[in-house]
Amino acid sequence: MLEKNAALVLFSGGQDSTTCLFWALKQFDSVRALCFTYGQRHSQEVEVARAIAEKNDVPFQVLDASIISHLAENSLTNPDIVMDEEKPAGSFPNTFVPGRNLLFLTFAAVVARSHGFKNLVTGVSEADYSGYPDCRDTFIRSANTTLNLAMDEEFIIHTPLMWRDKTKVWALADELGVFDIVKNETLTCYNGVIAGGCGRCPACKLRNEGLKRYEETK
Ligand code: ZN
């Protein structure tokens, strides 16, 4: 039997997964963080994630998932490809890494099971999504069923941000009492600039517009 009060958080050190980490710390007695490396442009991301986990006494594990960057080209893992600034009509931006979330959830479920943990927490969101199919609720529910069937377990995948746009993610961080930590210590920027970021990349634009809206309504 997997431990009901234990959760593994898929954790990258960005705004979303950091908010999820603190959400999980409120919900569960035992929390671990799992961070994937996959040849993303800035491996500094891992050190940011490690620092947040250590500061909050959360056991932190890094898993090499670089196989996914060898399978197909995308602008997150290949610096020779210019990153799409906007979502092309009828498609996803070339920052899409095909299969990423399915592979991440599979790896995470195996790791969770090895610790006897029942819960998985991931920061995917359908509200602000760039059109990535593997951020949709229907995909997560399907993956949850598949993982349970694959391992004959009763995992629960939690997606606390699924229906929150970036403004509401900032609001959640504030509710959890970690607004300043998320604002100052996380790394969301595709160009590897911590906190407010470069301000130009799509990740920064989304994060900073959400922050501006939240601070205006506060
Ligand atoms: Zn940026």
JSON list of C-alpha atoms and ligand atoms in Angstrom, two decimals:
[
{"chain": "A", "resi": 1, "resn": "MET", "atom": "CA", "xyz": [0.00, 0.00, 0.00]},
{"chain": "A", "resi": 2, "resn": "LEU", "atom": "CA", "xyz": [1.30, 3.40, -0.94]},
{"chain": "A", "resi": 3, "resn": "GLU", "atom": "CA", "xyz": [1.46, 6.11, 1.73]},
{"chain": "A", "resi": 4, "resn": "LYS", "atom": "CA", "xyz": [-1.59, 8.39, 1.41]},
{"chain": "A", "resi": 5, "resn": "ASN", "atom": "CA", "xyz": [0.07, 11.35, 3.07]},
{"chain": "A", "resi": 6, "resn": "ALA", "atom": "CA", "xyz": [3.19, 11.40, 0.96]},
{"chain": "A", "resi": 7, "resn": "ALA", "atom": "CA", "xyz": [3.73, 13.25, -2.30]},
{"chain": "A", "resi": 8, "resn": "LEU", "atom": "CA", "xyz": [6.41, 13.53, -4.93]},
{"chain": "A", "resi": 9, "resn": "VAL", "atom": "CA", "xyz": [6.49, 16.95, -6.62]},
{"chain": "A", "resi": 10, "resn": "LEU", "atom": "CA", "xyz": [7.78, 17.33, -10.17]},
{"chain": "A", "resi": 11, "resn": "PHE", "atom": "CA", "xyz": [9.96, 20.31, -9.45]},
{"chain": "A", "resi": 12, "resn": "SER", "atom": "CA", "xyz": [11.96, 22.54, -11.79]},
{"chain": "A", "resi": 13, "resn": "GLY", "atom": "CA", "xyz": [12.52, 25.60, -9.62]},
{"chain": "A", "resi": 14, "resn": "GLY", "atom": "CA", "xyz": [10.19, 27.74, -11.75]},
{"chain": "A", "resi": 15, "resn": "GLN", "atom": "CA", "xyz": [7.21, 29.79, -10.57]},
{"chain": "A", "resi": 16, "resn": "ASP", "atom": "CA", "xyz": [4.66, 27.04, -11.17]},
{"chain": "A", "resi": 17, "resn": "SER", "atom": "CA", "xyz": [6.39, 24.03, -9.69]},
{"chain": "A", "resi": 18, "resn": "THR", "atom": "CA", "xyz": [7.67, 26.06, -6.72]},
{"chain": "A", "resi": 19, "resn": "THR", "atom": "CA", "xyz": [4.11, 27.13, -5.94]},
{"chain": "A", "resi": 20, "resn": "CYS", "atom": "CA", "xyz": [3.14, 23.45, -6.23]},
{"chain": "A", "resi": 21, "resn": "LEU", "atom": "CA", "xyz": [5.94, 22.44, -3.86]},
{"chain": "A", "resi": 22, "resn": "PHE", "atom": "CA", "xyz": [4.63, 24.77, -1.16]},
{"chain": "A", "resi": 23, "resn": "TRP", "atom": "CA", "xyz": [1.06, 23.67, -1.87]},
{"chain": "A", "resi": 24, "resn": "ALA", "atom": "CA", "xyz": [2.18, 20.06, -1.33]},
{"chain": "A", "resi": 25, "resn": "LEU", "atom": "CA", "xyz": [4.00, 20.97, 1.90]},
{"chain": "A", "resi": 26, "resn": "LYS", "atom": "CA", "xyz": [0.65, 22.22, 3.24]},
{"chain": "A", "resi": 27, "resn": "GLN", "atom": "CA", "xyz": [-1.30, 19.15, 2.06]},
{"chain": "A", "resi": 28, "resn": "PHE", "atom": "CA", "xyz": [0.97, 16.22, 2.87]},
{"chain": "A", "resi": 29, "resn": "ASP", "atom": "CA", "xyz": [3.06, 15.01, 5.80]},
{"chain": "A", "resi": 30, "resn": "SER", "atom": "CA", "xyz": [5.91, 13.86, 3.65]},
{"chain": "A", "resi": 31, "resn": "VAL", "atom": "CA", "xyz": [7.12, 15.60, 0.46]},
{"chain": "A", "resi": 32, "resn": "ARG", "atom": "CA", "xyz": [9.99, 14.91, -1.91]},
{"chain": "A", "resi": 33, "resn": "ALA", "atom": "CA", "xyz": [11.05, 16.88, -5.00]},
{"chain": "A", "resi": 34, "resn": "LEU", "atom": "CA", "xyz": [12.11, 15.36, -8.30]},
{"chain": "A", "resi": 35, "resn": "CYS", "atom": "CA", "xyz": [13.94, 17.51, -10.84]},
{"chain": "A", "resi": 36, "resn": "PHE", "atom": "CA", "xyz": [14.59, 16.41, -14.42]},
{"chain": "A", "resi": 37, "resn": "THR", "atom": "CA", "xyz": [17.52, 17.38, -16.58]},
{"chain": "A", "resi": 38, "resn": "TYR", "atom": "CA", "xyz": [16.98, 16.98, -20.30]},
{"chain": "A", "resi": 39, "resn": "GLY", "atom": "CA", "xyz": [19.45, 19.24, -22.01]},
{"chain": "A", "resi": 40, "resn": "GLN", "atom": "CA", "xyz": [17.35, 22.34, -21.44]},
{"chain": "A", "resi": 41, "resn": "ARG", "atom": "CA", "xyz": [19.15, 25.56, -22.24]},
{"chain": "A", "resi": 42, "resn": "HIS", "atom": "CA", "xyz": [20.02, 26.43, -18.70]},
{"chain": "A", "resi": 43, "resn": "SER", "atom": "CA", "xyz": [21.14, 23.76, -16.32]},
{"chain": "A", "resi": 44, "resn": "GLN", "atom": "CA", "xyz": [21.30, 26.57, -13.78]},
{"chain": "A", "resi": 45, "resn": "GLU", "atom": "CA", "xyz": [17.61, 25.72, -13.38]},
{"chain": "A", "resi": 46, "resn": "VAL", "atom": "CA", "xyz": [18.64, 22.62, -11.43]},
{"chain": "A", "resi": 47, "resn": "GLU", "atom": "CA", "xyz": [20.75, 24.62, -8.97]},
{"chain": "A", "resi": 48, "resn": "VAL", "atom": "CA", "xyz": [17.89, 27.06, -8.40]},
{"chain": "A", "resi": 49, "resn": "ALA", "atom": "CA", "xyz": [15.57, 24.12, -7.70]},
{"chain": "A", "resi": 50, "resn": "ARG", "atom": "CA", "xyz": [18.10, 22.47, -5.39]},
{"chain": "A", "resi": 51, "resn": "ALA", "atom": "CA", "xyz": [18.56, 25.68, -3.40]},
{"chain": "A", "resi": 52, "resn": "ILE", "atom": "CA", "xyz": [14.80, 26.09, -2.84]},
{"chain": "A", "resi": 53, "resn": "ALA", "atom": "CA", "xyz": [14.38, 22.45, -1.81]},
{"chain": "A", "resi": 54, "resn": "GLU", "atom": "CA", "xyz": [17.34, 22.51, 0.59]},
{"chain": "A", "resi": 55, "resn": "LYS", "atom": "CA", "xyz": [16.23, 25.74, 2.20]},
{"chain": "A", "resi": 56, "resn": "ASN", "atom": "CA", "xyz": [12.85, 24.17, 2.92]},
{"chain": "A", "resi": 57, "resn": "ASP", "atom": "CA", "xyz": [14.18, 20.77, 4.03]},
{"chain": "A", "resi": 58, "resn": "VAL", "atom": "CA", "xyz": [12.64, 18.93, 1.12]},
{"chain": "A", "resi": 59, "resn": "PRO", "atom": "CA", "xyz": [14.58, 15.84, -0.06]},
{"chain": "A", "resi": 60, "resn": "PHE", "atom": "CA", "xyz": [15.70, 16.62, -3.60]},
{"chain": "A", "resi": 61, "resn": "GLN", "atom": "CA", "xyz": [16.52, 14.23, -6.39]},
{"chain": "A", "resi": 62, "resn": "VAL", "atom": "CA", "xyz": [17.80, 14.98, -9.90]},
{"chain": "A", "resi": 63, "resn": "LEU", "atom": "CA", "xyz": [17.00, 12.54, -12.66]},
{"chain": "A", "resi": 64, "resn": "ASP", "atom": "CA", "xyz": [18.73, 12.54, -16.02]},
{"chain": "A", "resi": 65, "resn": "ALA", "atom": "CA", "xyz": [16.02, 12.47, -18.69]},
{"chain": "A", "resi": 66, "resn": "SER", "atom": "CA", "xyz": [18.27, 13.73, -21.49]},
{"chain": "A", "resi": 67, "resn": "ILE", "atom": "CA", "xyz": [17.12, 10.90, -23.72]},
{"chain": "A", "resi": 68, "resn": "ILE", "atom": "CA", "xyz": [14.15, 13.07, -24.70]},
{"chain": "A", "resi": 69, "resn": "SER", "atom": "CA", "xyz": [16.37, 15.71, -26.27]},
{"chain": "A", "resi": 70, "resn": "HIS", "atom": "CA", "xyz": [17.95, 13.05, -28.47]},
{"chain": "A", "resi": 71, "resn": "LEU", "atom": "CA", "xyz": [14.63, 11.86, -29.81]},
{"chain": "A", "resi": 72, "resn": "ALA", "atom": "CA", "xyz": [13.41, 15.00, -31.59]},
{"chain": "A", "resi": 73, "resn": "GLU", "atom": "CA", "xyz": [14.42, 18.58, -32.28]},
{"chain": "A", "resi": 74, "resn": "ASN", "atom": "CA", "xyz": [12.96, 21.45, -30.30]},
{"chain": "A", "resi": 75, "resn": "SER", "atom": "CA", "xyz": [14.08, 24.96, -29.42]},
{"chain": "A", "resi": 76, "resn": "LEU", "atom": "CA", "xyz": [14.27, 24.32, -25.66]},
{"chain": "A", "resi": 77, "resn": "THR", "atom": "CA", "xyz": [17.03, 21.79, -25.98]},
{"chain": "A", "resi": 78, "resn": "ASN", "atom": "CA", "xyz": [18.71, 22.86, -29.24]},
{"chain": "A", "resi": 79, "resn": "PRO", "atom": "CA", "xyz": [20.33, 26.32, -29.04]},
{"chain": "A", "resi": 80, "resn": "ASP", "atom": "CA", "xyz": [20.58, 26.41, -32.87]},
{"chain": "A", "resi": 81, "resn": "ILE", "atom": "CA", "xyz": [16.81, 26.66, -33.20]},
{"chain": "A", "resi": 82, "resn": "VAL", "atom": "CA", "xyz": [15.36, 30.13, -32.72]},
{"chain": "A", "resi": 83, "resn": "MET", "atom": "CA", "xyz": [12.60, 30.02, -30.13]},
{"chain": "A", "resi": 84, "resn": "ASP", "atom": "CA", "xyz": [9.08, 30.94, -31.27]},
{"chain": "A", "resi": 85, "resn": "GLU", "atom": "CA", "xyz": [8.00, 34.14, -29.56]},
{"chain": "A", "resi": 86, "resn": "GLU", "atom": "CA", "xyz": [4.36, 33.58, -30.36]},
{"chain": "A", "resi": 87, "resn": "LYS", "atom": "CA", "xyz": [2.16, 30.55, -30.76]},
{"chain": "A", "resi": 88, "resn": "PRO", "atom": "CA", "xyz": [1.90, 29.80, -34.50]},
{"chain": "A", "resi": 89, "resn": "ALA", "atom": "CA", "xyz": [-1.71, 29.55, -35.77]},
{"chain": "A", "resi": 90, "resn": "GLY", "atom": "CA", "xyz": [-3.08, 26.04, -35.38]},
{"chain": "A", "resi": 91, "resn": "SER", "atom": "CA", "xyz": [0.11, 24.68, -33.81]},
{"chain": "A", "resi": 92, "resn": "PHE", "atom": "CA", "xyz": [2.30, 24.84, -30.70]},
{"chain": "A", "resi": 93, "resn": "PRO", "atom": "CA", "xyz": [5.45, 26.94, -30.27]},
{"chain": "A", "resi": 94, "resn": "ASN", "atom": "CA", "xyz": [8.67, 25.09, -31.12]},
{"chain": "A", "resi": 95, "resn": "THR", "atom": "CA", "xyz": [9.47, 25.03, -27.40]},
{"chain": "A", "resi": 96, "resn": "PHE", "atom": "CA", "xyz": [7.15, 22.01, -27.27]},
{"chain": "A", "resi": 97, "resn": "VAL", "atom": "CA", "xyz": [9.06, 18.85, -26.30]},
{"chain": "A", "resi": 98, "resn": "PRO", "atom": "CA", "xyz": [6.99, 15.94, -27.64]},
{"chain": "A", "resi": 99, "resn": "GLY", "atom": "CA", "xyz": [6.23, 13.31, -25.04]},
{"chain": "A", "resi": 100, "resn": "ARG", "atom": "CA", "xyz": [7.89, 15.22, -22.23]},
{"chain": "A", "resi": 101, "resn": "ASN", "atom": "CA", "xyz": [5.12, 15.22, -19.66]},
{"chain": "A", "resi": 102, "resn": "LEU", "atom": "CA", "xyz": [4.14, 11.61, -20.34]},
{"chain": "A", "resi": 103, "resn": "LEU", "atom": "CA", "xyz": [7.75, 10.52, -19.83]},
{"chain": "A", "resi": 104, "resn": "PHE", "atom": "CA", "xyz": [8.19, 12.75, -16.78]},
{"chain": "A", "resi": 105, "resn": "LEU", "atom": "CA", "xyz": [5.03, 11.42, -15.14]},
{"chain": "A", "resi": 106, "resn": "THR", "atom": "CA", "xyz": [6.07, 7.85, -15.87]},
{"chain": "A", "resi": 107, "resn": "PHE", "atom": "CA", "xyz": [9.53, 8.35, -14.36]},
{"chain": "A", "resi": 108, "resn": "ALA", "atom": "CA", "xyz": [7.99, 10.21, -11.42]},
{"chain": "A", "resi": 109, "resn": "ALA", "atom": "CA", "xyz": [5.48, 7.43, -10.73]},
{"chain": "A", "resi": 110, "resn": "VAL", "atom": "CA", "xyz": [8.25, 4.84, -10.66]},
{"chain": "A", "resi": 111, "resn": "VAL", "atom": "CA", "xyz": [10.28, 7.01, -8.26]},
{"chain": "A", "resi": 112, "resn": "ALA", "atom": "CA", "xyz": [7.20, 7.70, -6.10]},
{"chain": "A", "resi": 113, "resn": "ARG", "atom": "CA", "xyz": [6.42, 4.00, -5.94]},
{"chain": "A", "resi": 114, "resn": "SER", "atom": "CA", "xyz": [9.99, 3.21, -4.90]},
{"chain": "A", "resi": 115, "resn": "HIS", "atom": "CA", "xyz": [9.49, 5.53, -1.90]},
{"chain": "A", "resi": 116, "resn": "GLY", "atom": "CA", "xyz": [6.00, 4.16, -1.24]},
{"chain": "A", "resi": 117, "resn": "PHE", "atom": "CA", "xyz": [4.43, 7.52, -2.14]},
{"chain": "A", "resi": 118, "resn": "LYS", "atom": "CA", "xyz": [0.88, 7.60, -3.46]},
{"chain": "A", "resi": 119, "resn": "ASN", "atom": "CA", "xyz": [0.65, 11.20, -4.68]},
{"chain": "A", "resi": 120, "resn": "LEU", "atom": "CA", "xyz": [2.25, 13.01, -7.59]},
{"chain": "A", "resi": 121, "resn": "VAL", "atom": "CA", "xyz": [2.06, 16.78, -7.93]},
{"chain": "A", "resi": 122, "resn": "THR", "atom": "CA", "xyz": [2.68, 18.62, -11.19]},
{"chain": "A", "resi": 123, "resn": "GLY", "atom": "CA", "xyz": [2.33, 22.29, -12.11]},
{"chain": "A", "resi": 124, "resn": "VAL", "atom": "CA", "xyz": [0.80, 21.89, -15.55]},
{"chain": "A", "resi": 125, "resn": "SER", "atom": "CA", "xyz": [-1.98, 24.32, -16.42]},
{"chain": "A", "resi": 126, "resn": "GLU", "atom": "CA", "xyz": [-4.61, 24.43, -19.09]},
{"chain": "A", "resi": 127, "resn": "ALA", "atom": "CA", "xyz": [-5.49, 28.06, -18.36]},
{"chain": "A", "resi": 128, "resn": "ASP", "atom": "CA", "xyz": [-2.36, 29.78, -19.68]},
{"chain": "A", "resi": 129, "resn": "TYR", "atom": "CA", "xyz": [-1.07, 26.97, -21.75]},
{"chain": "A", "resi": 130, "resn": "SER", "atom": "CA", "xyz": [0.74, 27.54, -25.01]},
{"chain": "A", "resi": 131, "resn": "GLY", "atom": "CA", "xyz": [-1.34, 24.87, -26.67]},
{"chain": "A", "resi": 132, "resn": "TYR", "atom": "CA", "xyz": [0.80, 22.01, -25.40]},
{"chain": "A", "resi": 133, "resn": "PRO", "atom": "CA", "xyz": [-1.44, 18.93, -25.49]},
{"chain": "A", "resi": 134, "resn": "ASP", "atom": "CA", "xyz": [0.32, 17.33, -22.53]},
{"chain": "A", "resi": 135, "resn": "CYS", "atom": "CA", "xyz": [-0.68, 20.17, -20.21]},
{"chain": "A", "resi": 136, "resn": "ARG", "atom": "CA", "xyz": [-4.39, 19.49, -20.60]},
{"chain": "A", "resi": 137, "resn": "ASP", "atom": "CA", "xyz": [-6.52, 18.01, -17.86]},
{"chain": "A", "resi": 138, "resn": "THR", "atom": "CA", "xyz": [-7.79, 15.24, -20.12]},
{"chain": "A", "resi": 139, "resn": "PHE", "atom": "CA", "xyz": [-4.20, 14.09, -20.75]},
{"chain": "A", "resi": 140, "resn": "ILE", "atom": "CA", "xyz": [-3.37, 14.11, -17.03]},
{"chain": "A", "resi": 141, "resn": "ARG", "atom": "CA", "xyz": [-6.48, 12.03, -16.17]},
{"chain": "A", "resi": 142, "resn": "SER", "atom": "CA", "xyz": [-5.60, 9.59, -18.92]},
{"chain": "A", "resi": 143, "resn": "ALA", "atom": "CA", "xyz": [-1.97, 9.34, -17.79]},
{"chain": "A", "resi": 144, "resn": "ASN", "atom": "CA", "xyz": [-3.14, 8.75, -14.21]},
{"chain": "A", "resi": 145, "resn": "THR", "atom": "CA", "xyz": [-5.30, 5.83, -15.34]},
{"chain": "A", "resi": 146, "resn": "THR", "atom": "CA", "xyz": [-2.50, 4.42, -17.48]},
{"chain": "A", "resi": 147, "resn": "LEU", "atom": "CA", "xyz": [0.08, 4.62, -14.69]},
{"chain": "A", "resi": 148, "resn": "ASN", "atom": "CA", "xyz": [-2.28, 2.90, -12.27]},
{"chain": "A", "resi": 149, "resn": "LEU", "atom": "CA", "xyz": [-2.88, 0.13, -14.77]},
{"chain": "A", "resi": 150, "resn": "ALA", "atom": "CA", "xyz": [0.81, -0.12, -15.61]},
{"chain": "A", "resi": 151, "resn": "MET", "atom": "CA", "xyz": [1.86, -0.67, -11.99]},
{"chain": "A", "resi": 152, "resn": "ASP", "atom": "CA", "xyz": [-1.38, -1.92, -10.43]},
{"chain": "A", "resi": 153, "resn": "GLU", "atom": "CA", "xyz": [-1.31, 0.99, -8.00]},
{"chain": "A", "resi": 154, "resn": "GLU", "atom": "CA", "xyz": [-3.64, 3.82, -7.00]},
{"chain": "A", "resi": 155, "resn": "PHE", "atom": "CA", "xyz": [-1.55, 6.89, -7.67]},
{"chain": "A", "resi": 156, "resn": "ILE", "atom": "CA", "xyz": [-3.26, 10.26, -7.56]},
{"chain": "A", "resi": 157, "resn": "ILE", "atom": "CA", "xyz": [-1.88, 12.98, -9.82]},
{"chain": "A", "resi": 158, "resn": "HIS", "atom": "CA", "xyz": [-2.60, 16.43, -8.37]},
{"chain": "A", "resi": 159, "resn": "THR", "atom": "CA", "xyz": [-2.60, 19.50, -10.61]},
{"chain": "A", "resi": 160, "resn": "PRO", "atom": "CA", "xyz": [-3.28, 22.46, -8.31]},
{"chain": "A", "resi": 161, "resn": "LEU", "atom": "CA", "xyz": [-2.66, 24.96, -11.13]},
{"chain": "A", "resi": 162, "resn": "MET", "atom": "CA", "xyz": [-4.74, 23.31, -13.84]},
{"chain": "A", "resi": 163, "resn": "TRP", "atom": "CA", "xyz": [-7.44, 25.99, -14.00]},
{"chain": "A", "resi": 164, "resn": "ARG", "atom": "CA", "xyz": [-5.39, 28.94, -12.76]},
{"chain": "A", "resi": 165, "resn": "ASP", "atom": "CA", "xyz": [-3.93, 31.51, -15.13]},
{"chain": "A", "resi": 166, "resn": "LYS", "atom": "CA", "xyz": [-0.65, 33.13, -14.09]},
{"chain": "A", "resi": 167, "resn": "THR", "atom": "CA", "xyz": [-2.44, 35.83, -12.09]},
{"chain": "A", "resi": 168, "resn": "LYS", "atom": "CA", "xyz": [-4.16, 33.15, -10.03]},
{"chain": "A", "resi": 169, "resn": "VAL", "atom": "CA", "xyz": [-0.88, 31.25, -9.59]},
{"chain": "A", "resi": 170, "resn": "TRP", "atom": "CA", "xyz": [0.57, 34.39, -8.00]},
{"chain": "A", "resi": 171, "resn": "ALA", "atom": "CA", "xyz": [-2.54, 34.62, -5.84]},
{"chain": "A", "resi": 172, "resn": "LEU", "atom": "CA", "xyz": [-2.04, 31.02, -4.69]},
{"chain": "A", "resi": 173, "resn": "ALA", "atom": "CA", "xyz": [1.61, 31.71, -3.78]},
{"chain": "A", "resi": 174, "resn": "ASP", "atom": "CA", "xyz": [0.38, 34.64, -1.71]},
{"chain": "A", "resi": 175, "resn": "GLU", "atom": "CA", "xyz": [-2.29, 32.51, 0.00]},
{"chain": "A", "resi": 176, "resn": "LEU", "atom": "CA", "xyz": [0.41, 29.97, 0.86]},
{"chain": "A", "resi": 177, "resn": "GLY", "atom": "CA", "xyz": [2.56, 32.75, 2.35]},
{"chain": "A", "resi": 178, "resn": "VAL", "atom": "CA", "xyz": [5.38, 32.28, -0.15]},
{"chain": "A", "resi": 179, "resn": "PHE", "atom": "CA", "xyz": [4.79, 35.16, -2.57]},
{"chain": "A", "resi": 180, "resn": "ASP", "atom": "CA", "xyz": [8.24, 36.70, -1.99]},
{"chain": "A", "resi": 181, "resn": "ILE", "atom": "CA", "xyz": [10.03, 33.36, -2.26]},
{"chain": "A", "resi": 182, "resn": "VAL", "atom": "CA", "xyz": [8.34, 32.64, -5.59]},
{"chain": "A", "resi": 183, "resn": "LYS", "atom": "CA", "xyz": [8.94, 36.18, -6.82]},
{"chain": "A", "resi": 184, "resn": "ASN", "atom": "CA", "xyz": [12.62, 36.37, -5.85]},
{"chain": "A", "resi": 185, "resn": "GLU", "atom": "CA", "xyz": [14.04, 32.85, -5.81]},
{"chain": "A", "resi": 186, "resn": "THR", "atom": "CA", "xyz": [12.52, 31.01, -8.79]},
{"chain": "A", "resi": 187, "resn": "LEU", "atom": "CA", "xyz": [13.69, 30.74, -12.38]},
{"chain": "A", "resi": 188, "resn": "THR", "atom": "CA", "xyz": [11.11, 30.68, -15.17]},
{"chain": "A", "resi": 189, "resn": "CYS", "atom": "CA", "xyz": [13.01, 32.54, -17.90]},
{"chain": "A", "resi": 190, "resn": "TYR", "atom": "CA", "xyz": [14.08, 30.61, -21.02]},
{"chain": "A", "resi": 191, "resn": "ASN", "atom": "CA", "xyz": [17.26, 32.71, -21.02]},
{"chain": "A", "resi": 192, "resn": "GLY", "atom": "CA", "xyz": [18.25, 31.59, -17.53]},
{"chain": "A", "resi": 193, "resn": "VAL", "atom": "CA", "xyz": [17.74, 34.88, -15.68]},
{"chain": "A", "resi": 194, "resn": "ILE", "atom": "CA", "xyz": [16.42, 34.34, -12.14]},
{"chain": "A", "resi": 195, "resn": "ALA", "atom": "CA", "xyz": [13.38, 36.13, -10.58]},
{"chain": "A", "resi": 196, "resn": "GLY", "atom": "CA", "xyz": [12.04, 38.83, -12.97]},
{"chain": "A", "resi": 197, "resn": "GLY", "atom": "CA", "xyz": [13.97, 37.23, -15.85]},
{"chain": "A", "resi": 198, "resn": "CYS", "atom": "CA", "xyz": [15.06, 38.68, -19.20]},
{"chain": "A", "resi": 199, "resn": "GLY", "atom": "CA", "xyz": [11.59, 40.14, -19.73]},
{"chain": "A", "resi": 200, "resn": "ARG", "atom": "CA", "xyz": [11.57, 39.23, -23.42]},
{"chain": "A", "resi": 201, "resn": "CYS", "atom": "CA", "xyz": [11.12, 35.47, -23.74]},
{"chain": "A", "resi": 202, "resn": "PRO", "atom": "CA", "xyz": [7.60, 33.94, -23.81]},
{"chain": "A", "resi": 203, "resn": "ALA", "atom": "CA", "xyz": [8.01, 32.49, -20.29]},
{"chain": "A", "resi": 204, "resn": "CYS", "atom": "CA", "xyz": [8.98, 35.89, -18.86]},
{"chain": "A", "resi": 205, "resn": "LYS", "atom": "CA", "xyz": [6.15, 37.67, -20.65]},
{"chain": "A", "resi": 206, "resn": "LEU", "atom": "CA", "xyz": [3.58, 35.26, -19.23]},
{"chain": "A", "resi": 207, "resn": "ARG", "atom": "CA", "xyz": [5.05, 35.38, -15.73]},
{"chain": "A", "resi": 208, "resn": "ASN", "atom": "CA", "xyz": [5.50, 39.15, -15.60]},
{"chain": "A", "resi": 209, "resn": "GLU", "atom": "CA", "xyz": [2.10, 39.99, -17.10]},
{"chain": "A", "resi": 210, "resn": "GLY", "atom": "CA", "xyz": [0.47, 37.72, -14.50]},
{"chain": "A", "resi": 211, "resn": "LEU", "atom": "CA", "xyz": [2.46, 39.36, -11.72]},
{"chain": "A", "resi": 212, "resn": "LYS", "atom": "CA", "xyz": [1.53, 42.85, -12.90]},
{"chain": "A", "resi": 213, "resn": "ARG", "atom": "CA", "xyz": [-2.15, 41.94, -13.04]},
{"chain": "A", "resi": 214, "resn": "TYR", "atom": "CA", "xyz": [-2.01, 40.34, -9.61]},
{"chain": "A", "resi": 215, "resn": "GLU", "atom": "CA", "xyz": [-0.23, 43.28, -8.02]},
{"chain": "A", "resi": 216, "resn": "GLU", "atom": "CA", "xyz": [-2.77, 45.69, -9.56]},
{"chain": "A", "resi": 217, "resn": "THR", "atom": "CA", "xyz": [-5.73, 43.83, -8.10]},
{"chain": "A", "resi": 218, "resn": "LYS", "atom": "CA", "xyz": [-4.15, 43.13, -4.72]},
{"chain": "B", "resi": 1, "resn": "ZN", "atom": "ZN", "xyz": [13.12, 35.42, -20.09]}
]
